Coordinates of C-alpha atoms and ligand atoms in Angstrom, one line a residue:
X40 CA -2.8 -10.2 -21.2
X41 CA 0.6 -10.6 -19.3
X42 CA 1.8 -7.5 -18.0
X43 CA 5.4 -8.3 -16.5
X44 CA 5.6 -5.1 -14.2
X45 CA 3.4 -2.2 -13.7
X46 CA 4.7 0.9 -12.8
X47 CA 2.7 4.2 -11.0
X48 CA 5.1 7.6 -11.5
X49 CA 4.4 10.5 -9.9
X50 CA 5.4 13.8 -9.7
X51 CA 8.3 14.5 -12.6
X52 CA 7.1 11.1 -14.4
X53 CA 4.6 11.2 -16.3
X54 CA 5.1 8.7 -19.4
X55 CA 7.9 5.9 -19.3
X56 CA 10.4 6.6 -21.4
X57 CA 11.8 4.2 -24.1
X58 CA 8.4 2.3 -23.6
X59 CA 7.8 1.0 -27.3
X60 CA 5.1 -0.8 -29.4
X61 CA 2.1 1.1 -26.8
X62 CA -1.5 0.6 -26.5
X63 CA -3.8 2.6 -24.6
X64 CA -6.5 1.7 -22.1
X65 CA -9.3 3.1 -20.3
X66 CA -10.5 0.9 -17.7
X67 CA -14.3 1.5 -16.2
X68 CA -13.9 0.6 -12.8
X69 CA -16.6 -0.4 -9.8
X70 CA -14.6 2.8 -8.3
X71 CA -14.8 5.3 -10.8
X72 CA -12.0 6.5 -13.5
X73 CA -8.1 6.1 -13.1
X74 CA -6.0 8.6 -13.0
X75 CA -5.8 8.4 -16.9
X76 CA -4.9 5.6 -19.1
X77 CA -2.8 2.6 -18.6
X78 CA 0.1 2.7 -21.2
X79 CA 1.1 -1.1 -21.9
X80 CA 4.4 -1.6 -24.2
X81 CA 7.7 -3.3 -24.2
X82 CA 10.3 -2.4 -22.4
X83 CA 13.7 -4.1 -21.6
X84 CA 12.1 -7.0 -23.9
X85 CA 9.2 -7.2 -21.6
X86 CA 5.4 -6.0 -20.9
X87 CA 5.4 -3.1 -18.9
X88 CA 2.2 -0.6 -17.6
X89 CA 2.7 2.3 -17.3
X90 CA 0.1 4.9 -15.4
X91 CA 0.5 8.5 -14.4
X92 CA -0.6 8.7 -10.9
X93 CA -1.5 12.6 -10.7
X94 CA -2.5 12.4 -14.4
X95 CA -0.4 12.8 -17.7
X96 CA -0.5 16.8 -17.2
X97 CA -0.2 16.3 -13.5
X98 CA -4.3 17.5 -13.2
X99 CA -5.1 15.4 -10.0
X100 CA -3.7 16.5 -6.3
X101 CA -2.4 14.0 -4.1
X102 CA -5.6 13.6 -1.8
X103 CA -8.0 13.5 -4.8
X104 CA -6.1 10.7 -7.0
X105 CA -8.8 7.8 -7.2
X106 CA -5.9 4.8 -5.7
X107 CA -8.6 2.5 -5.8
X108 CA -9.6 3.0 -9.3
X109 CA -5.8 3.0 -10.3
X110 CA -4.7 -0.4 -8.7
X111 CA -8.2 -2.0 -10.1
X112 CA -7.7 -0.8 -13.5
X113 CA -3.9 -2.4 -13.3
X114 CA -5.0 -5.6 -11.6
X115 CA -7.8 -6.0 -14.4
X116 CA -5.2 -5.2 -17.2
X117 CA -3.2 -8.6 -16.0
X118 CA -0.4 -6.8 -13.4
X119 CA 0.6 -8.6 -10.8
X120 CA 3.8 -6.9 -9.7
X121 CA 3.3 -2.8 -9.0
X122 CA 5.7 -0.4 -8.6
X123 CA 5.3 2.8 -7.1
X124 CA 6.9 5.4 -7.7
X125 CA 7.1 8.2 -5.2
X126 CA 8.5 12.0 -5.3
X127 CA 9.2 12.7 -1.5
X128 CA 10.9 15.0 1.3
X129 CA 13.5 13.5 3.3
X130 CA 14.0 13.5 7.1
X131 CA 16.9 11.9 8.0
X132 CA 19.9 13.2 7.1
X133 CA 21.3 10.8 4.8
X134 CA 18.5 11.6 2.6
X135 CA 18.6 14.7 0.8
X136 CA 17.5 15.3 -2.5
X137 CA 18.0 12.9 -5.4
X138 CA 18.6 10.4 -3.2
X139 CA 16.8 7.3 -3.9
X140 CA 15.0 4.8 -1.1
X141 CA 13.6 2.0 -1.5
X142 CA 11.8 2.2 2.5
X143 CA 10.3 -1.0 4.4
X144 CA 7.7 0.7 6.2
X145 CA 4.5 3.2 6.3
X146 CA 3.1 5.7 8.7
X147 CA -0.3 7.2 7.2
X148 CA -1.0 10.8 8.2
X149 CA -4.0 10.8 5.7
X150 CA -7.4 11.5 6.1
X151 CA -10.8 11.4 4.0
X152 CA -9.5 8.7 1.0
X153 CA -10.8 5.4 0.5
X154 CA -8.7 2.8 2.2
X155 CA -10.1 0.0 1.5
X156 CA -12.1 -2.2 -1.5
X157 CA -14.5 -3.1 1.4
X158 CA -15.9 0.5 1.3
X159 CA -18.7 -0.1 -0.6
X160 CA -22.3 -1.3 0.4
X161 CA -22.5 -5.2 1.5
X162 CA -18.8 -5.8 0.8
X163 CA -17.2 -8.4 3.0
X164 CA -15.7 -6.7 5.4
X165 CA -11.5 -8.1 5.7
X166 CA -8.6 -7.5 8.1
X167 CA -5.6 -7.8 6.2
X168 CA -2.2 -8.5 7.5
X169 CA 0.0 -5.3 7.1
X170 CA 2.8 -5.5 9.6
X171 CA 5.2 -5.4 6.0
X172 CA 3.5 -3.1 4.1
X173 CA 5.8 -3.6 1.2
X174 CA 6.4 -6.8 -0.5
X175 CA 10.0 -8.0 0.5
X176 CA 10.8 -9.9 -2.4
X177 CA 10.3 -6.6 -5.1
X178 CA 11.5 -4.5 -2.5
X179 CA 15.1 -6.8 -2.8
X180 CA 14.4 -7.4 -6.6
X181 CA 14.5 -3.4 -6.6
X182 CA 17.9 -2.7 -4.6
X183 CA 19.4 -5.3 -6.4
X184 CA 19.0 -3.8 -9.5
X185 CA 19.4 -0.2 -8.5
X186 CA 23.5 -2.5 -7.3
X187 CA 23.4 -4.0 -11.1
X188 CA 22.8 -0.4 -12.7
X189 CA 25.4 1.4 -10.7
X190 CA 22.5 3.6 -9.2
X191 CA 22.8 3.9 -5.1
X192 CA 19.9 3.5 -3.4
X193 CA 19.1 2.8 0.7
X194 CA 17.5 0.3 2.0
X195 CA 14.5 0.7 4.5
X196 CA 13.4 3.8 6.1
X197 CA 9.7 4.8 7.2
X198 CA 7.3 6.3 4.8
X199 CA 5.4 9.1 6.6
X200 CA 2.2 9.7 4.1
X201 CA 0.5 13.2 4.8
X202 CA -2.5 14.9 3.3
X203 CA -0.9 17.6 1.0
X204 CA -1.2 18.9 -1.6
X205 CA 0.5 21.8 0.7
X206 CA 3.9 20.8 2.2
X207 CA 4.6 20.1 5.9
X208 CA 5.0 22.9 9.1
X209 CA 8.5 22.2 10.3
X210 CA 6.2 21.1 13.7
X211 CA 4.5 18.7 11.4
X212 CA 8.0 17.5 10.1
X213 CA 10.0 17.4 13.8
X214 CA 6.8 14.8 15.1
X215 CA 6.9 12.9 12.0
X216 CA 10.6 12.9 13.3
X217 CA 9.7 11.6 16.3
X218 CA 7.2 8.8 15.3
X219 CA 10.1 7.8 13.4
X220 CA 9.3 8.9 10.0
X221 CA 12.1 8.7 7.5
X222 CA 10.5 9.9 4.5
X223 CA 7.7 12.3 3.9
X224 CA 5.1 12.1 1.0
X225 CA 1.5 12.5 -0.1
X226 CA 0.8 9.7 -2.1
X227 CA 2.4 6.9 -0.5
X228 CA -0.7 5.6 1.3
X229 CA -3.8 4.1 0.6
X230 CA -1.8 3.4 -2.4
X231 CA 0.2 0.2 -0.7
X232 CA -3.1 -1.2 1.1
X233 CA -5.2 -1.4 -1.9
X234 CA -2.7 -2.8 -3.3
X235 CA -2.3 -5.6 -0.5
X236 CA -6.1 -6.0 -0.5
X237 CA -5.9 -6.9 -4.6
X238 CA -3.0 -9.0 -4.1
X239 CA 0.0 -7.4 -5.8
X240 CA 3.0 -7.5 -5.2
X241 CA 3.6 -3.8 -4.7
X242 CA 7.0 -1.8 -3.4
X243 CA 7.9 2.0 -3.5
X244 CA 10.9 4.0 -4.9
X245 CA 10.9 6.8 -3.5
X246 CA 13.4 9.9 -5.1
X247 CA 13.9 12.5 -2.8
X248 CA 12.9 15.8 -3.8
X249 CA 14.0 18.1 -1.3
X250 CA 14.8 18.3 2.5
X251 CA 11.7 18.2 4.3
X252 CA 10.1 21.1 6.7
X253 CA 12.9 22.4 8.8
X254 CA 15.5 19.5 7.9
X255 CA 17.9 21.3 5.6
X256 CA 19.8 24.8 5.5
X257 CA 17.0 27.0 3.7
X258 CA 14.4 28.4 5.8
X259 CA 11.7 27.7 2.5
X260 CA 11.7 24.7 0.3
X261 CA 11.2 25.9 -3.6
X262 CA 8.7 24.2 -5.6
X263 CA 11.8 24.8 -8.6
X264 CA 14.2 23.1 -7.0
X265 CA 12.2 20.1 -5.8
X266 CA 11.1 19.3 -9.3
X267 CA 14.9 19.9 -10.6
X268 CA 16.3 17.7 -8.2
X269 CA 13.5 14.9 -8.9
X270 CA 14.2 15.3 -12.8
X271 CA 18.0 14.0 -12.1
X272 CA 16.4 11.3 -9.7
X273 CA 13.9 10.0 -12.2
X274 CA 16.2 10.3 -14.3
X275 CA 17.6 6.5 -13.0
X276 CA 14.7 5.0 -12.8
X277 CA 14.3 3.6 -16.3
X278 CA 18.1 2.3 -16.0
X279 CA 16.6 0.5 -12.6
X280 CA 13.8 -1.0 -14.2
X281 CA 15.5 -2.1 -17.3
X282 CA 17.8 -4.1 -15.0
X283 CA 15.1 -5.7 -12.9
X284 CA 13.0 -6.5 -16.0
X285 CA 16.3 -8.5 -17.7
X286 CA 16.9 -10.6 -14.9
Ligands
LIG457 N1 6.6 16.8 1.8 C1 5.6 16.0 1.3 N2 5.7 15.5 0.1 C2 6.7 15.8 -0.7 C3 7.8 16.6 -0.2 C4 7.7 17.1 1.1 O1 8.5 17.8 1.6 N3 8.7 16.7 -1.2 C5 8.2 15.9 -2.2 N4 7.0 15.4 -1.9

């Protein structure tokens, strides 16, 4: 099967809209069950797949999603491009909420997930290059489109990946700050590795939900107005894709 992009939502998008012909697939992987099924259909006149990360009804947290059962069940569909994308806090200033990033690199704050397809009993045991974490020609494929669709988007900016599924201490946030973190979000990583280790090309878009711990005026950050706020920014990311796909 040819599968021209795949496409992981997460919070605030759970099907693809405007998707059309679809079939559904379960995949049995050697790492368990996806997320949920893989959605394959045409889009833009071409064949996209589309899986929920934290499930259709949003049923899976953050640190439990099975990522390696996810990017195998896409990568044994026929996908070869991957992209993810990402509901996150933002740091830096220029990057409050709806804003959408397309970042350039990763710092993983997780802890306890499977990181690697060479977890398993007798597996060959591989060091894989990750100094670009991203794949720099989708990443450019990305912010070109985003340019063609009239949608504004920044280039680069750090990806700091935490646990979840409970938000950040404004401490938490201020040394993210300092490592040089960006962007803040729970599901950014393993996702990216496993996705290196299989071979896809893989980049993130990342729609800022809210001001992270500490970096905006309000002393709390509301669950409501993160998931309006990601509603308008999802809301772009068909027009994105549909450009990138014609091209
Ligand atoms: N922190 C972590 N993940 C997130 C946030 C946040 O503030 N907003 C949306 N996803």
């Amino acid at each position: 099967m040819t599968i021209d992009l795949a496409v992981i939502g997460g919070s605030g998008l759970y099907n693809f809209p405007g998707l059309e012909n679809t079939s559904r697939h379960s995949v049995d992987t050697p790492f368990g069950t996806a997320s949920g099924d893989v959605v394959i259909g045409d889009f833009a006149g071409r064949r996209v797949a589309f899986l929920a990360r934290h499930g259709e009804s949003h049923t899976v947290p953050p640190h439990r999603v099975n990522y390696r059962a996810n990017l195998w069940a896409l990568h044994a569909l026929g996908a070869r491009r991957v992209i993810g994308v990402n509901a996150v806090g933002g740091i830096r200033g220029d990057m409050g909420p709806r804003v959408i990033v397309v970042p350039d690199q990763v710092i993983d704050y997780t802890h306890g997930r499977y990181t690697s397809f060479c977890d398993v009993e007798g597996a060959e045991v591989r060091h894989i290059d990750f100094s670009e974490p991203y794949t720099e020609a989708l990443r450019r494929e990305l912010l070109d489109a985003a340019a063609a669709a009239g949608v504004a988007a920044i280039d680069g900016g750090c990806y700091g990946a935490t646990q979840g599924p409970r938000l950040e201490t404004r401490a938490e946030i201020a040394r993210m700050k300092r490592d040089g973190c960006d962007l803040v979000g729970m599901t950014g990583m393993p996702e990216a590795v496993l996705a290196r280790e299989l071979e896809l090309e893989y980049a993130c878009l990342a729609l800022v939900a809210n001001f992270a711990a500490g970096c905006g005026d309000e002393a709390e950050i509301s669950i409501e107005e993160i998931f309006a706020h990601l509603a308008a920014a999802t809301a772009e990311v068909p027009r994105i894709l549909g450009v990138l796909l014609k091209r």
